[in-house]
Amino acid sequence: MAPVMSRRAALKGLIMTTTALALPGVVLGREYGRGAGVPWEPGAADIPYYGTRDEGFLTEAELTTVRAIAARIIPSDEDGPGAAEADVVTFIDRQLAGFYGRGQHWYMQGPFHEGLSTQGYQSEHPPAQLYRLALPELDTYCDAQYGSRFSSLSEANQDAVLTGLDEEEITFETVSAKTFFDLIVENTIEGFFADPIYGGNRDMIGWRYVGFPGARYDYRDFVGHNGARIDLPPVSLMGGPHWTRQ
Amino acid sequence: MVTRLPDVDVVLVGFGWTGAIMAQKLTDAGMEVLALERGPWRDTPTHFPTTFAQDELRYYWRHGMFQEASQETLTFRNNRSQMALPMRRWGSFLPGNGVGGSGVHWNGQTFRFLPSDFVARSHNEERYGPLPEDMTVQDYGVTYEELEPHFDYFEKICGISGEAGNVNGEIIAGGNPFEGQRSDHYPCPPLQMTFSQDRFAASARNLGLHPFPGPAANLSQAYTNPLGMQLAPCTYCGFCEKFGCGNYSKSSPQTTIIPALMRRNNFALRTNAEVLSIERTPDGAMATGVTYVDAQGELYFQPAGMVILCAYQLQNTRLMLLSGIGAPYDPQTGQGVVGKNYCYQVMSSVDVFFEEEYTNEFVGAGALGMVVDDYNGDNFDHSGLGFIGGGYIACWTTNARPIETHPVPEGVPTWGSAWKKSVRENFLKSTSVGLHGASMAHRSNYVDLDPTYKDRWGRPLLRMTYDFTLNDRRLTAHITPVVKDIARGMGGREIKVNNRRGSYDSMPYQTTHNTGGTIMGTSPADSVVNRYCQSWDVPNLFVTGAGLFPQNAGYNPTDTVAALAYWSADAIVNQYLRAEGPLVQP
């Protein structure tokens, strides 16, 4: 924290103490313009963080529970595939391992207070840590109530437990059960519908299920559809499945 | 140590729409202009090309386009009896970051405010009598007629696609008959509408309303603007708001102004340069420049003859407060001006679900919509209604990005098999009609500095105290039934009414239309800047942005934000540079 303090101290005495005259471009990170035109570098495309097979955050036990929860939020049933076929758990695992799981872009300074419903996420734990603390508490509750961990319960009992979290009838000791539930619902929907580069929505199964054509960028031929179905196979940022699998 | 840098004529704090506009006009006038941008450089081929721009997770849900809350956020509470807590991640609005600012990730809905919006207090009091004491609604001090040439110019810079309704007093069928008089048509014809807009327009006409195509900064055809910038026809990909356009089809600072600036010898831009304060002479009378910190944490003093605030509304207000310029607003006494009249937007909507027809809303664009203005501003008689202002009603088809947009009918659960099935059944067969309502200033809604929470440099965060007012509730209660009638006439199986109920919630995305805090006006007693957007206290300090709005109208702000910036730049070049000093005597 020392550099921050010295900067702050420097700020206070600013006007009186400014001295050295520096040359732009020498001391500065990056300056543009001055007749140089728009900068451009080859191969500089700013690709996303998507996680890889080697990266993960959750333990085997945690993966099992998350997989089971996601499978009840978006179930596999007679109407079509769900979080299991879309491999949502892999999506969540990779997200928790990255900047999102660490809450790196979120404001995570204290003090922490519970907050009102209009004030949003107020946990002192970033998403990955929230999962880590909530999952064992969930199993503790299930064990006390049903004599087994969440992933081993019947679907009906799993739904009853999740409803209890959603409706704030079940609470945890260390974290807000409702905050955890809302977050895992959000992450499951993300994993079902995000581009497959992130590990979920495998083979664009979520997009096929609802009829979303994916990462296309030109629908000019279809603007005048006048209420008729547009049946286009989906395309991912990686292309179509027929590009890689025969 | 603070390094003192060589002088420039003008330093711009922030480099989005208004920074680009100021740089354009002031470099035209021969001034040496330096823009300081807190975020990184951003351009189309590097940061959002068509090969990966359509990434819903990255750009929206992981906030790839926005300011990082870890860098700067604000605290929020509904009223003064509550404790404000930090918005730890963004929700209801999404401040931009980097070159182009929020102008990169906007939808492109480009409306002019109505003439009566600029004289909201005098107009409404003349017609309806005195406003309630707590409504701190004010006149802008500048009129629609004075801004008209600047609206027209900005619309030509952008290549707006639309249908004029009133050109030089002639009412044109198919345009907005309620709009202020225009000096010219839109530069491009309207976008091609889809099924949902056709149904909306037919239903609105049946009710005797006057639908017109929403003015769009999504290009309906190839276009070359007055600066020689070339824009391409929109491809209706459905990734506008919250995304950059990979196709050069959405007007943004990057596609309309910045490339021209980058060729000028008297313009420079420094990125990753976060301004910490505006510095002044020892007597406080004049600005001397700004202090900023770079990516390495080094501090610099940038001397300048003029300082112009071009950041987002929230940061402009905070920078004024942190720099101690102008008296902070006190809601208890009603005294002070900085942070006063924070306003937002009051929205409600009605979803329409079809049985047979497909809406295919993935074929969309940010400003692809049909609009009715019959219930906006003072376009209807408010006698006996107990509120002023209104809003437009529109059917936009902006997207069907599935993480964000998967509407389900009334009574469907929020997860599980029944939810999943309903999402599938309705994903391609639904649309929405929205009310985009005005937000009138109220004594109790304001921003100030938070007493507890700090940013990474140890400086107080901004604190927002805001809730919907009685005027807001009456406004939506009166107009939402009209939205419902239009929606019902569109021929769907069922509708779902999303009323504006309860307190303002800072989390669900509503709109990035935060206004007020550095409001303009006719007197230093009740405004931060004069009619030319010049600080009453420090004459070589000018402010831009929606913070200037004394209250928010029932429209999207960008056209008015841009027109005010061009108006202010014009005053700087044609008046201030000839005789430096206050342009209005208090």
Coordinates of N, CA and C in Angstrom, one line a residue, chain A residues 4 7-8 10-11 14-15 18-22 24 27-40 44-48 72-77 79-82 91 95 99-100 104-113 115-123 159 162-163 166 181 183 186-187 189-190 193-194 197-198 207 209-220 222-230 237, chain B residues 1-6 32 41 43 45-47 50-52 54-55 57-58 61-62 68-70 73 76-78 82-89 192-195 233-237 239 247 259 262-265 267-271 276-277 279-280 291-292 294 296-297 299-301 357-360 362-363 400 402-403 406 414-417 419-421 423-424 427-428 452-458 461 504-507:
Chain A
V4 N 0.6 3.8 -2.9 CA -0.6 4.6 -3.0 C -0.5 5.8 -2.0
R7 N 1.6 8.5 -3.4 CA 1.0 9.2 -4.4 C 0.0 10.2 -3.9
R8 N -0.7 9.7 -2.9 CA -1.7 10.6 -2.3 C -1.1 11.8 -1.7
A10 N 1.7 13.0 -2.5 CA 2.2 13.9 -3.6 C 1.1 14.7 -4.2
L11 N -0.1 14.1 -4.2 CA -1.2 14.8 -4.8 C -1.5 16.1 -4.0
L14 N 0.6 19.1 -4.8 CA 0.9 19.1 -6.2 C 1.3 20.4 -6.8
I15 N 0.5 21.4 -6.7 CA 0.8 22.6 -7.5 C 2.1 23.3 -7.1
T18 N 5.5 20.8 -8.4 CA 5.7 20.3 -9.7 C 7.1 20.9 -10.2
T19 N 7.9 20.0 -10.8 CA 9.2 20.5 -11.2 C 9.6 20.1 -12.6
A20 N 10.0 18.8 -12.7 CA 10.6 18.4 -13.9 C 9.7 18.6 -15.1
L21 N 10.3 19.0 -16.2 CA 9.6 19.0 -17.5 C 9.9 17.8 -18.3
A22 N 8.9 17.0 -18.6 CA 9.3 15.7 -19.3 C 8.9 15.8 -20.7
P24 N 7.0 14.2 -23.8 CA 5.9 13.3 -24.1 C 6.5 12.1 -24.9
V27 N 8.2 9.5 -21.2 CA 7.7 9.0 -19.9 C 6.3 8.4 -20.0
L28 N 5.6 8.5 -21.1 CA 4.3 8.1 -21.1 C 4.1 6.8 -21.7
G29 N 3.0 6.1 -21.3 CA 2.8 4.7 -21.8 C 2.5 4.8 -23.3
R30 N 1.5 5.5 -23.7 CA 1.1 5.5 -25.1 C 0.5 6.8 -25.5
E31 N 1.0 7.4 -26.5 CA 0.4 8.6 -27.1 C 0.1 8.4 -28.6
Y32 N -1.1 8.9 -29.0 CA -1.5 8.7 -30.3 C -1.8 10.1 -31.0
G33 N -1.9 10.1 -32.3 CA -2.3 11.3 -33.0 C -1.1 12.0 -33.5
R34 N -1.1 13.4 -33.3 CA -0.1 14.2 -33.9 C 0.3 13.9 -35.3
G35 N -0.8 13.7 -36.1 CA -0.7 13.5 -37.5 C -0.3 12.0 -37.9
A36 N -0.1 11.1 -36.9 CA 0.3 9.8 -37.2 C -0.8 8.9 -37.8
G37 N -2.0 9.3 -37.7 CA -3.1 8.4 -38.2 C -3.5 7.4 -37.2
V38 N -4.4 6.5 -37.7 CA -5.0 5.5 -36.8 C -3.9 4.4 -36.7
P39 N -3.6 4.0 -35.4 CA -2.6 2.9 -35.3 C -3.1 1.6 -35.7
W40 N -2.3 0.7 -36.3 CA -2.7 -0.6 -36.6 C -1.5 -1.5 -36.6
A44 N -2.9 -8.3 -34.1 CA -3.1 -7.7 -32.7 C -4.5 -8.0 -32.2
A45 N -5.3 -8.8 -32.9 CA -6.7 -9.0 -32.5 C -6.7 -9.4 -31.0
D46 N -7.7 -8.7 -30.3 CA -7.8 -8.9 -28.8 C -8.7 -10.0 -28.5
I47 N -8.2 -11.2 -28.4 CA -9.0 -12.4 -28.3 C -9.5 -12.5 -26.8
P48 N -10.6 -13.2 -26.6 CA -11.2 -13.3 -25.3 C -10.5 -14.3 -24.4
R72 N -30.7 -29.6 -12.6 CA -32.1 -29.3 -12.2 C -32.6 -27.9 -12.7
I73 N -31.6 -27.0 -12.8 CA -32.0 -25.6 -13.3 C -32.4 -25.7 -14.8
I74 N -31.6 -26.4 -15.5 CA -31.9 -26.6 -16.9 C -31.9 -28.2 -17.1
P75 N -33.0 -28.8 -16.9 CA -33.1 -30.3 -16.9 C -33.0 -30.9 -18.3
S76 N -32.5 -32.1 -18.4 CA -32.7 -32.9 -19.6 C -34.0 -33.6 -19.5
D77 N -34.9 -33.4 -20.5 CA -36.2 -34.0 -20.3 C -36.8 -34.4 -21.7
D79 N -38.6 -32.8 -23.5 CA -38.6 -31.6 -24.4 C -37.3 -31.3 -25.1
G80 N -36.2 -31.9 -24.5 CA -34.9 -31.6 -25.1 C -33.8 -31.7 -24.2
P81 N -32.6 -31.4 -24.6 CA -31.4 -31.5 -23.8 C -31.3 -30.4 -22.8
G82 N -30.4 -30.6 -21.8 CA -30.3 -29.6 -20.7 C -28.8 -29.3 -20.4
F91 N -18.1 -25.2 -18.3 CA -18.2 -23.8 -18.4 C -18.0 -23.1 -17.1
Q95 N -14.9 -20.6 -15.8 CA -15.2 -19.2 -15.5 C -14.7 -19.0 -14.0
F99 N -10.7 -14.6 -14.3 CA -10.9 -13.3 -13.7 C -12.3 -13.2 -13.1
Y100 N -13.2 -13.8 -13.7 CA -14.6 -13.8 -13.2 C -14.7 -14.4 -11.8
Q104 N -12.2 -10.2 -10.2 CA -11.1 -9.3 -10.5 C -11.6 -7.9 -11.0
H105 N -12.7 -7.9 -11.7 CA -13.2 -6.6 -12.3 C -14.3 -6.0 -11.4
W106 N -14.6 -6.7 -10.3 CA -15.6 -6.2 -9.4 C -15.0 -5.3 -8.3
Y107 N -15.8 -4.5 -7.7 CA -15.3 -3.7 -6.6 C -15.5 -4.5 -5.3
M108 N -14.4 -5.0 -4.8 CA -14.4 -5.9 -3.7 C -13.8 -5.4 -2.4
Q109 N -13.8 -4.0 -2.2 CA -13.3 -3.4 -1.0 C -14.4 -3.3 0.0
G110 N -14.0 -3.5 1.3 CA -15.0 -3.4 2.4 C -15.2 -2.0 2.8
P111 N -16.0 -1.7 3.8 CA -16.7 -2.7 4.6 C -17.9 -3.4 3.9
F112 N -18.2 -4.6 4.4 CA -19.3 -5.4 3.7 C -20.5 -5.4 4.7
H113 N -21.6 -5.2 4.0 CA -22.9 -5.2 4.8 C -23.9 -6.1 3.9
G115 N -27.0 -5.5 2.9 CA -27.6 -4.7 1.8 C -29.0 -5.0 1.6
L116 N -29.7 -4.1 0.8 CA -31.1 -4.3 0.5 C -31.2 -5.0 -0.9
S117 N -32.4 -5.4 -1.2 CA -32.6 -6.1 -2.4 C -32.3 -5.2 -3.6
T118 N -32.3 -3.9 -3.5 CA -32.1 -3.0 -4.6 C -30.6 -2.7 -4.7
Q119 N -29.7 -3.3 -3.8 CA -28.3 -2.9 -3.9 C -27.4 -4.0 -4.4
G120 N -28.0 -5.1 -4.9 CA -27.1 -6.1 -5.7 C -26.2 -6.9 -4.8
Y121 N -25.2 -7.5 -5.5 CA -24.3 -8.4 -4.9 C -23.5 -7.7 -3.8
Q122 N -23.6 -8.2 -2.5 CA -22.8 -7.6 -1.4 C -21.9 -8.6 -0.7
S123 N -21.8 -9.8 -1.2 CA -20.9 -10.8 -0.5 C -19.5 -10.3 -0.5
D159 N -35.2 -30.7 -6.3 CA -36.0 -29.5 -6.7 C -36.5 -28.9 -5.4
L162 N -33.6 -26.8 -3.9 CA -33.3 -25.6 -4.7 C -34.4 -24.6 -4.5
T163 N -35.7 -25.1 -4.4 CA -36.8 -24.1 -4.2 C -36.6 -23.5 -2.8
D166 N -34.1 -20.8 -3.3 CA -34.7 -19.7 -4.1 C -35.6 -18.8 -3.2
F181 N -27.6 -19.2 -4.8 CA -28.6 -19.7 -5.7 C -28.7 -18.8 -7.0
L183 N -26.7 -16.8 -8.2 CA -25.5 -16.8 -9.0 C -25.4 -18.1 -9.8
E186 N -27.7 -17.9 -12.7 CA -27.2 -17.0 -13.8 C -26.1 -17.7 -14.5
N187 N -25.2 -18.4 -13.8 CA -24.0 -19.0 -14.5 C -24.5 -20.2 -15.3
I189 N -27.4 -20.5 -16.9 CA -28.0 -20.0 -18.1 C -26.9 -19.5 -19.1
E190 N -25.9 -18.9 -18.5 CA -24.7 -18.5 -19.3 C -24.1 -19.7 -20.0
F193 N -26.0 -21.0 -23.0 CA -26.2 -20.2 -24.1 C -25.0 -19.4 -24.6
A194 N -23.9 -19.4 -23.8 CA -22.7 -18.7 -24.3 C -22.0 -19.4 -25.4
I197 N -16.9 -21.6 -27.3 CA -15.5 -21.5 -27.0 C -15.3 -21.5 -25.5
Y198 N -16.3 -21.2 -24.7 CA -16.2 -21.1 -23.2 C -16.4 -22.4 -22.5
W207 N -28.3 -23.4 -28.4 CA -28.7 -22.5 -29.5 C -29.7 -23.3 -30.4
Y209 N -31.5 -25.8 -29.5 CA -32.8 -26.1 -28.8 C -33.8 -24.9 -28.9
V210 N -33.3 -23.7 -28.9 CA -34.2 -22.5 -29.0 C -34.3 -22.0 -30.4
G211 N -33.4 -22.3 -31.2 CA -33.4 -21.8 -32.6 C -32.6 -20.6 -32.9
F212 N -31.6 -20.3 -32.0 CA -30.7 -19.1 -32.2 C -29.6 -19.5 -33.2
P213 N -29.4 -18.7 -34.2 CA -28.4 -19.0 -35.2 C -26.9 -18.7 -34.8
G214 N -26.7 -18.2 -33.6 CA -25.4 -18.0 -33.1 C -24.7 -16.7 -33.6
A215 N -23.4 -16.9 -33.8 CA -22.5 -15.7 -34.1 C -22.4 -15.3 -35.5
R216 N -23.6 -15.3 -36.2 CA -23.7 -14.8 -37.5 C -23.7 -13.2 -37.5
Y217 N -23.3 -12.6 -38.6 CA -23.4 -11.1 -38.6 C -24.0 -10.5 -39.8
D218 N -24.7 -11.3 -40.6 CA -25.4 -10.7 -41.7 C -26.7 -11.3 -42.0
Y219 N -27.8 -10.6 -41.6 CA -29.2 -11.2 -41.8 C -29.9 -10.3 -42.9
R220 N -29.2 -9.6 -43.7 CA -29.9 -8.7 -44.6 C -30.9 -9.4 -45.5
F222 N -32.8 -11.6 -44.7 CA -34.0 -12.2 -43.9 C -34.8 -11.1 -43.2
V223 N -34.5 -9.8 -43.4 CA -35.2 -8.8 -42.7 C -36.7 -8.8 -43.1
G224 N -37.0 -9.1 -44.3 CA -38.4 -9.2 -44.7 C -39.1 -10.5 -44.5
H225 N -38.8 -11.2 -43.4 CA -39.3 -12.5 -43.1 C -40.8 -12.5 -42.9
N226 N -41.3 -11.4 -42.5 CA -42.8 -11.3 -42.3 C -43.5 -12.4 -41.5
G227 N -42.8 -12.8 -40.5 CA -43.4 -13.7 -39.6 C -43.2 -15.2 -39.9
A228 N -42.4 -15.5 -40.9 CA -42.1 -16.9 -41.3 C -40.8 -17.3 -40.5
R229 N -40.7 -18.6 -40.3 CA -39.6 -19.2 -39.6 C -38.3 -19.1 -40.4
I230 N -37.2 -18.7 -39.8 CA -35.9 -18.7 -40.5 C -35.1 -19.8 -39.9
L237 N -18.2 -18.9 -32.8 CA -16.9 -18.1 -33.1 C -15.9 -19.1 -33.7
Chain B
M1 N 6.5 11.8 -6.8 CA 6.8 13.0 -7.6 C 5.8 13.2 -8.7
V2 N 5.5 14.5 -8.9 CA 4.5 14.8 -10.0 C 5.3 15.4 -11.1
T3 N 5.2 14.8 -12.3 CA 6.0 15.4 -13.4 C 5.1 16.4 -14.1
R4 N 5.7 17.6 -14.3 CA 5.0 18.6 -15.0 C 5.3 18.5 -16.5
L5 N 4.2 18.5 -17.3 CA 4.4 18.3 -18.8 C 4.3 19.6 -19.5
P6 N 4.7 19.6 -20.8 CA 4.5 20.9 -21.5 C 3.1 21.3 -21.7
E32 N -4.2 23.7 -30.0 CA -3.4 22.5 -29.7 C -4.3 21.7 -28.6
W41 N -6.8 2.3 -25.8 CA -7.1 2.5 -27.2 C -8.1 1.4 -27.7
D43 N -10.1 0.0 -31.4 CA -10.5 0.2 -32.8 C -11.2 -1.1 -33.3
P45 N -10.9 -3.2 -36.1 CA -10.3 -4.5 -36.5 C -9.6 -5.2 -35.3
T46 N -9.1 -4.5 -34.3 CA -8.4 -5.1 -33.2 C -9.3 -5.6 -32.1
H47 N -10.4 -4.8 -31.8 CA -11.1 -5.1 -30.5 C -12.5 -5.7 -30.7
T50 N -15.8 -8.5 -37.0 CA -16.9 -9.4 -37.2 C -16.6 -10.8 -36.9
T51 N -15.3 -11.2 -36.8 CA -15.0 -12.6 -36.5 C -15.2 -12.9 -35.0
F52 N -15.3 -11.9 -34.2 CA -15.6 -12.3 -32.8 C -16.4 -11.2 -32.0
Q54 N -19.6 -10.9 -32.0 CA -20.9 -11.4 -31.5 C -20.7 -12.4 -30.4
D55 N -20.0 -11.9 -29.3 CA -19.7 -12.8 -28.2 C -20.5 -12.2 -27.0
L57 N -21.3 -13.4 -24.0 CA -20.7 -13.6 -22.7 C -19.6 -12.5 -22.4
R58 N -18.7 -12.4 -23.3 CA -17.5 -11.6 -23.1 C -17.9 -10.1 -23.0
W61 N -21.9 -9.9 -20.5 CA -22.0 -10.5 -19.1 C -20.7 -10.4 -18.4
R62 N -19.5 -10.3 -19.1 CA -18.2 -10.2 -18.5 C -17.7 -8.7 -18.6
E68 N -14.3 -0.9 -15.5 CA -14.3 -2.0 -14.5 C -14.7 -1.4 -13.1
A69 N -15.6 -2.0 -12.5 CA -16.1 -1.5 -11.2 C -14.9 -1.5 -10.2
S70 N -13.9 -2.4 -10.4 CA -12.7 -2.4 -9.5 C -11.9 -1.1 -9.6
T73 N -16.3 2.6 -9.1 CA -17.7 2.4 -9.1 C -18.4 3.5 -8.3
F76 N -24.7 3.2 -3.8 CA -26.1 3.5 -4.1 C -27.0 3.2 -2.9
R77 N -28.0 4.1 -2.8 CA -29.1 3.9 -1.8 C -30.4 4.5 -2.4
N78 N -31.6 4.1 -2.0 CA -32.8 4.7 -2.5 C -33.1 6.0 -1.8
Q82 N -31.2 5.3 4.3 CA -30.4 4.0 4.1 C -28.9 4.3 4.0
M83 N -28.2 3.2 4.2 CA -26.7 3.3 4.0 C -26.4 2.9 2.6
A84 N -25.7 3.8 1.9 CA -25.3 3.5 0.5 C -24.3 2.4 0.5
L85 N -24.4 1.4 -0.4 CA -23.4 0.3 -0.5 C -22.9 0.4 -2.0
P86 N -21.6 -0.1 -2.2 CA -21.1 0.0 -3.5 C -21.8 -0.9 -4.5
M87 N -21.9 -0.5 -5.7 CA -22.3 -1.3 -6.8 C -21.1 -2.1 -7.2
R88 N -21.0 -3.4 -6.7 CA -19.8 -4.2 -6.8 C -19.6 -4.7 -8.2
R89 N -20.7 -4.8 -8.9 CA -20.6 -5.1 -10.4 C -21.7 -4.2 -11.0
Q192 N -34.9 -0.9 -42.8 CA -36.0 -1.8 -43.2 C -36.7 -2.5 -42.0
M193 N -38.0 -2.3 -41.8 CA -38.6 -2.8 -40.6 C -38.9 -4.3 -40.8
T194 N -39.1 -5.0 -39.6 CA -39.4 -6.4 -39.6 C -40.9 -6.6 -39.2
F195 N -41.3 -7.8 -39.1 CA -42.6 -8.2 -38.8 C -43.2 -7.5 -37.5
P233 N -23.5 -0.3 -44.9 CA -24.9 -0.6 -44.5 C -25.0 -1.6 -43.4
C234 N -25.9 -1.4 -42.5 CA -26.1 -2.3 -41.3 C -26.6 -3.7 -41.8
T235 N -26.1 -4.7 -41.2 CA -26.4 -6.1 -41.6 C -27.4 -6.8 -40.6
Y236 N -28.0 -6.0 -39.7 CA -29.0 -6.5 -38.8 C -28.6 -7.7 -38.0
C237 N -27.3 -7.7 -37.5 CA -26.8 -8.9 -36.8 C -27.3 -9.0 -35.3
F239 N -26.3 -7.3 -32.6 CA -25.3 -7.1 -31.6 C -24.9 -5.6 -31.6
N247 N -18.7 -4.0 -38.2 CA -19.0 -3.8 -39.6 C -19.0 -2.4 -40.1
P259 N -10.9 8.9 -36.8 CA -9.8 8.8 -37.8 C -9.4 10.1 -38.4
M262 N -7.0 11.9 -35.9 CA -5.7 11.2 -35.8 C -4.7 11.7 -36.9
R263 N -5.2 12.3 -37.9 CA -4.3 12.8 -39.0 C -3.9 14.3 -38.7
R264 N -4.4 14.9 -37.6 CA -4.2 16.3 -37.4 C -2.9 16.5 -36.5
N265 N -2.0 17.4 -36.9 CA -0.8 17.6 -36.1 C -1.1 18.3 -34.7
F267 N -3.5 17.6 -32.7 CA -4.3 16.7 -31.8 C -3.5 15.6 -31.3
A268 N -3.6 15.3 -30.0 CA -2.9 14.1 -29.4 C -3.8 13.5 -28.4
L269 N -3.6 12.2 -28.2 CA -4.5 11.4 -27.3 C -3.5 10.6 -26.4
R270 N -3.7 10.6 -25.1 CA -3.0 9.7 -24.2 C -4.0 8.8 -23.6
T271 N -3.7 7.5 -23.7 CA -4.6 6.5 -23.1 C -4.1 6.0 -21.8
L276 N -7.2 12.8 -12.0 CA -7.5 12.7 -10.5 C -8.2 14.0 -10.1
S277 N -7.7 15.1 -10.6 CA -8.3 16.4 -10.2 C -8.0 17.5 -11.2
E279 N -6.8 21.2 -11.5 CA -6.0 22.1 -10.7 C -6.4 23.6 -11.0
R280 N -6.2 24.4 -10.0 CA -6.6 25.8 -10.2 C -5.5 26.8 -9.7
T291 N -4.3 17.0 -13.0 CA -3.4 16.0 -12.5 C -3.9 14.6 -13.0
Y292 N -3.0 13.8 -13.5 CA -3.5 12.4 -13.9 C -2.5 11.4 -13.5
D294 N -0.9 7.6 -14.7 CA -0.8 6.7 -15.8 C -0.9 5.2 -15.4
Q296 N 1.3 3.0 -15.0 CA 2.4 2.6 -14.1 C 2.3 3.2 -12.7
G297 N 1.2 4.1 -12.6 CA 1.0 4.7 -11.3 C 1.8 6.0 -11.1
L299 N 2.4 10.0 -11.5 CA 1.6 11.2 -11.5 C 2.1 12.2 -12.4
Y300 N 1.2 12.9 -13.1 CA 1.6 14.0 -14.0 C 0.7 15.2 -13.8
F301 N 1.3 16.4 -14.0 CA 0.5 17.6 -14.1 C 0.5 18.1 -15.5
E357 N -47.0 -17.0 -35.7 CA -45.9 -16.2 -36.4 C -44.6 -16.2 -35.7
Y358 N -43.5 -16.1 -36.4 CA -42.2 -16.0 -35.9 C -41.7 -14.5 -35.9
T359 N -41.2 -14.0 -34.8 CA -40.7 -12.6 -34.8 C -39.2 -12.6 -35.1
N360 N -38.5 -13.8 -35.0 CA -37.1 -13.9 -35.3 C -36.3 -12.7 -34.9
F362 N -33.6 -12.3 -33.6 CA -32.1 -12.2 -33.8 C -31.8 -11.4 -35.0
V363 N -32.8 -11.2 -35.9 CA -32.6 -10.3 -37.0 C -33.0 -8.9 -36.5
A400 N -31.9 -11.0 -30.2 CA -32.4 -12.2 -29.4 C -31.2 -12.9 -28.9
P402 N -29.4 -14.9 -26.5 CA -30.2 -15.8 -25.6 C -29.9 -15.7 -24.1
I403 N -28.7 -15.3 -23.7 CA -28.5 -15.3 -22.2 C -29.3 -14.1 -21.7
H406 N -34.7 -14.0 -23.2 CA -35.5 -15.2 -23.4 C -36.8 -15.0 -22.6
T414 N -39.0 -19.5 -12.9 CA -37.8 -18.9 -13.4 C -36.7 -19.9 -13.6
W415 N -36.9 -21.2 -13.4 CA -35.9 -22.2 -13.7 C -36.6 -23.6 -13.7
G416 N -35.9 -24.6 -14.2 CA -36.5 -26.0 -14.2 C -37.2 -26.3 -15.6
S417 N -37.8 -27.5 -15.7 CA -38.3 -28.0 -16.9 C -39.4 -27.0 -17.5
W419 N -39.8 -23.8 -17.1 CA -39.2 -22.6 -17.6 C -38.5 -22.9 -19.0
K420 N -37.7 -24.0 -19.0 CA -36.9 -24.4 -20.2 C -37.8 -24.5 -21.4
K421 N -38.9 -25.2 -21.2 CA -39.9 -25.5 -22.3 C -40.5 -24.2 -22.8
V423 N -39.2 -21.2 -22.6 CA -38.1 -20.4 -23.3 C -38.1 -20.9 -24.8
R424 N -38.1 -22.2 -25.0 CA -38.0 -22.7 -26.3 C -39.2 -22.3 -27.1
F427 N -39.0 -18.3 -27.7 CA -37.8 -17.6 -28.1 C -37.9 -16.9 -29.4
L428 N -38.4 -17.5 -30.4 CA -38.5 -17.0 -31.8 C -39.9 -16.3 -32.0
T452 N -17.7 6.7 3.1 CA -17.0 5.5 3.6 C -16.1 4.8 2.5
Y453 N -16.7 4.7 1.3 CA -16.0 3.8 0.3 C -15.1 4.7 -0.6
K454 N -14.0 4.1 -0.9 CA -12.9 4.8 -1.6 C -12.6 4.0 -2.9
D455 N -11.9 4.7 -3.8 CA -11.4 4.0 -5.0 C -10.0 3.6 -4.7
R456 N -9.3 3.0 -5.7 CA -8.0 2.4 -5.5 C -6.9 3.5 -5.2
W457 N -7.2 4.7 -5.4 CA -6.3 5.8 -5.1 C -6.7 6.4 -3.7
G458 N -7.7 5.9 -3.1 CA -8.1 6.4 -1.7 C -9.0 7.6 -1.8
L461 N -15.7 7.5 -3.4 CA -16.6 7.1 -4.5 C -17.7 8.1 -4.6
Y504 N -36.6 1.9 -7.2 CA -35.6 1.7 -8.2 C -34.6 0.6 -7.7
D505 N -34.3 -0.4 -8.6 CA -33.4 -1.4 -8.3 C -32.2 -1.2 -9.1
S506 N -31.0 -1.2 -8.5 CA -29.8 -0.8 -9.2 C -29.2 -2.0 -10.0
M507 N -29.8 -3.1 -9.9 CA -29.2 -4.3 -10.6 C -29.8 -4.7 -12.0

